[in-house]
Coordinates of C-alpha atoms in Angstrom, one line a residue:
X14 CA 24.4 12.0 2.5
X15 CA 20.7 12.8 2.2
X16 CA 20.1 9.6 0.2
X17 CA 21.6 7.5 3.1
X18 CA 19.4 9.4 5.6
X19 CA 16.3 8.7 3.4
X20 CA 17.2 5.1 3.1
X21 CA 17.4 4.8 6.9
X22 CA 14.1 6.8 7.3
X23 CA 12.1 4.3 5.2
X24 CA 13.8 1.1 6.5
X25 CA 11.4 -1.2 8.3
X26 CA 12.6 -3.3 11.2
X27 CA 12.4 -7.1 10.7
X28 CA 9.4 -7.4 13.0
X29 CA 7.4 -5.6 10.4
X30 CA 7.7 -8.5 7.9
X31 CA 5.4 -10.6 10.1
X32 CA 2.7 -7.9 10.3
X33 CA -0.8 -9.2 9.7
X34 CA -2.3 -5.7 9.2
X35 CA -1.1 -2.3 8.0
X36 CA -0.8 -0.7 11.5
X37 CA 1.6 -3.4 12.6
X38 CA 3.9 -2.6 9.6
X39 CA 4.1 1.1 10.4
X40 CA 7.4 1.0 12.3
X41 CA 9.9 3.1 10.3
X42 CA 10.9 6.7 10.9
X43 CA 8.5 8.0 8.3
X44 CA 5.6 6.6 10.2
X45 CA 6.5 8.0 13.6
X46 CA 8.5 11.3 13.1
X47 CA 6.7 14.7 12.9
X48 CA 5.1 15.1 9.5
X49 CA 6.9 18.3 8.8
X50 CA 10.3 16.6 9.2
X51 CA 9.2 13.6 7.1
X52 CA 8.1 15.9 4.3
X53 CA 11.2 18.1 4.5
X54 CA 13.5 15.1 4.3
X55 CA 11.5 13.6 1.4
X56 CA 11.7 16.9 -0.5
X57 CA 15.5 17.1 0.1
X58 CA 16.0 13.5 -0.9
X59 CA 13.9 13.8 -4.0
X60 CA 15.5 17.0 -5.2
X61 CA 18.0 14.9 -7.2
X62 CA 15.2 14.3 -9.6
X63 CA 14.9 10.5 -9.6
X64 CA 12.0 8.6 -8.2
X65 CA 12.4 8.1 -4.5
X66 CA 11.1 5.0 -2.7
X67 CA 8.4 6.3 -0.4
X68 CA 5.0 5.3 0.9
X69 CA 2.1 6.2 -1.4
X70 CA 0.6 8.5 1.2
X71 CA 3.9 10.5 1.5
X72 CA 4.0 11.0 -2.3
X73 CA 0.4 12.1 -2.2
X74 CA 1.1 14.6 0.7
X75 CA 4.1 16.0 -1.2
X76 CA 1.9 16.5 -4.3
X77 CA -0.8 18.2 -2.1
X78 CA -3.5 15.6 -2.9
X79 CA -3.6 14.1 0.6
X80 CA -3.8 16.3 3.7
X81 CA -2.1 14.1 6.3
X82 CA -0.3 10.9 7.0
X83 CA -3.2 10.0 9.3
X84 CA -5.6 10.2 6.3
X85 CA -3.3 7.7 4.5
X86 CA -3.3 5.4 7.5
X87 CA -7.1 5.6 7.6
X88 CA -7.3 4.5 4.0
X89 CA -5.1 1.5 4.6
X90 CA -6.9 0.5 7.7
X91 CA -10.3 0.7 6.1
X92 CA -9.2 -1.4 3.2
X93 CA -7.9 -4.0 5.6
X94 CA -11.1 -4.0 7.6
X95 CA -13.2 -4.6 4.4
X96 CA -11.0 -7.3 2.9
X97 CA -10.2 -9.3 6.0
X98 CA -13.9 -9.8 6.6
X99 CA -14.1 -11.7 3.4
X100 CA -12.6 -15.2 2.8
X101 CA -9.5 -15.5 0.7
X102 CA -7.8 -12.1 1.3
X103 CA -4.4 -11.9 2.9
X104 CA -2.4 -8.9 3.9
X105 CA 1.2 -8.9 2.6
X106 CA 3.5 -6.6 4.6
X107 CA 6.6 -6.8 2.5
X108 CA 6.4 -4.5 -0.5
X109 CA 9.0 -2.5 -2.5
X110 CA 11.3 -0.3 -0.4
X111 CA 9.3 2.4 1.4
X112 CA 5.9 1.2 0.2
X113 CA 3.0 0.1 2.3
X114 CA 1.8 -3.5 2.2
X115 CA -0.9 -4.9 -0.1
X116 CA -3.6 -7.5 -0.1
X117 CA -3.8 -10.6 -2.3
X118 CA -6.9 -12.7 -3.1
X119 CA -5.4 -16.2 -2.8
X120 CA -8.2 -18.1 -4.6
X121 CA -7.4 -16.3 -7.8
X122 CA -3.9 -17.9 -7.9
X123 CA -3.8 -21.3 -9.6
X124 CA -7.2 -23.0 -9.8
X125 CA -9.0 -23.2 -13.1
X126 CA -7.3 -20.1 -14.5
X127 CA -3.8 -21.2 -13.8
X128 CA -2.7 -17.7 -12.8
X129 CA 0.6 -17.5 -10.9
X130 CA 0.0 -14.1 -9.4
X131 CA -3.2 -13.5 -7.5
X132 CA -5.5 -10.5 -7.7
X133 CA -3.9 -7.7 -5.7
X134 CA -5.2 -4.6 -4.0
X135 CA -2.7 -1.8 -3.6
X136 CA -2.8 1.7 -2.3
X137 CA -1.6 4.4 -4.7
X138 CA -1.0 8.0 -5.2
X139 CA -1.9 7.8 -9.0
X140 CA -5.4 9.1 -8.3
X141 CA -7.4 10.3 -5.4
X142 CA -9.4 7.1 -5.0
X143 CA -6.1 5.8 -3.5
X144 CA -6.8 2.2 -4.5
X145 CA -5.6 0.1 -7.5
X146 CA -6.4 -3.5 -8.3
X147 CA -4.1 -5.7 -10.4
X148 CA -6.1 -8.6 -11.8
X149 CA -4.7 -12.1 -11.4
X150 CA -2.2 -13.0 -14.2
X151 CA 0.6 -15.4 -15.2
X152 CA 3.1 -13.7 -17.5
X153 CA 2.7 -10.0 -18.0
X154 CA 1.5 -7.7 -15.2
X155 CA -1.8 -6.0 -16.4
X156 CA -2.4 -2.3 -16.1
X157 CA -3.8 -1.4 -12.7
X158 CA -7.5 -0.7 -12.4
X159 CA -8.2 2.5 -10.6
X160 CA -10.9 2.1 -8.0
X161 CA -13.0 5.0 -6.7
X162 CA -12.2 4.7 -3.0
X163 CA -13.4 2.2 -0.4
X164 CA -17.0 2.5 -1.7
X165 CA -15.8 1.6 -5.2
X166 CA -13.8 -1.3 -3.9
X167 CA -16.8 -2.6 -1.9
X168 CA -19.0 -2.3 -5.0
X169 CA -16.6 -4.1 -7.3
X170 CA -15.3 -6.9 -5.0
X171 CA -17.6 -9.5 -6.5
X172 CA -16.1 -8.7 -9.9
X173 CA -12.5 -8.9 -8.6
X174 CA -13.2 -12.1 -6.7
X175 CA -14.8 -13.8 -9.6
X176 CA -11.4 -14.8 -11.1
X177 CA -10.6 -18.2 -9.6

């Protein structure tokens, strides 16, 4: 029964699929319910041992590496502010179940390189910089590049945008 409850807790309404920024996609129960309740349900649902679909910030909170959901929202919003000021970046609100959206650099798709998947910026709980970049590719997904926070992303954007 807990698995069903968790599934409903992370389910996004259809309106979220047309979101143009992360804050517009935060419509599920995990985004609005009291943090203590969200964490308690997450712990109960993940007690079975398998990986649970969940937003990156919730996994980080459960691991004790992120203090609050609001801190996670702030990371997403700052990435969005940085990338949308630059031409070619688009926010994609539909991600894997429970995950936050991500950003794609559209000029890196096709073009001279022939890449079929554009450079992608994702939020992550893999490290405390909270940002991963997947370089553009065609066949096999490359290993994510860990970025040292917003300052690291800002410093390396030229490098990431060079693939066209």
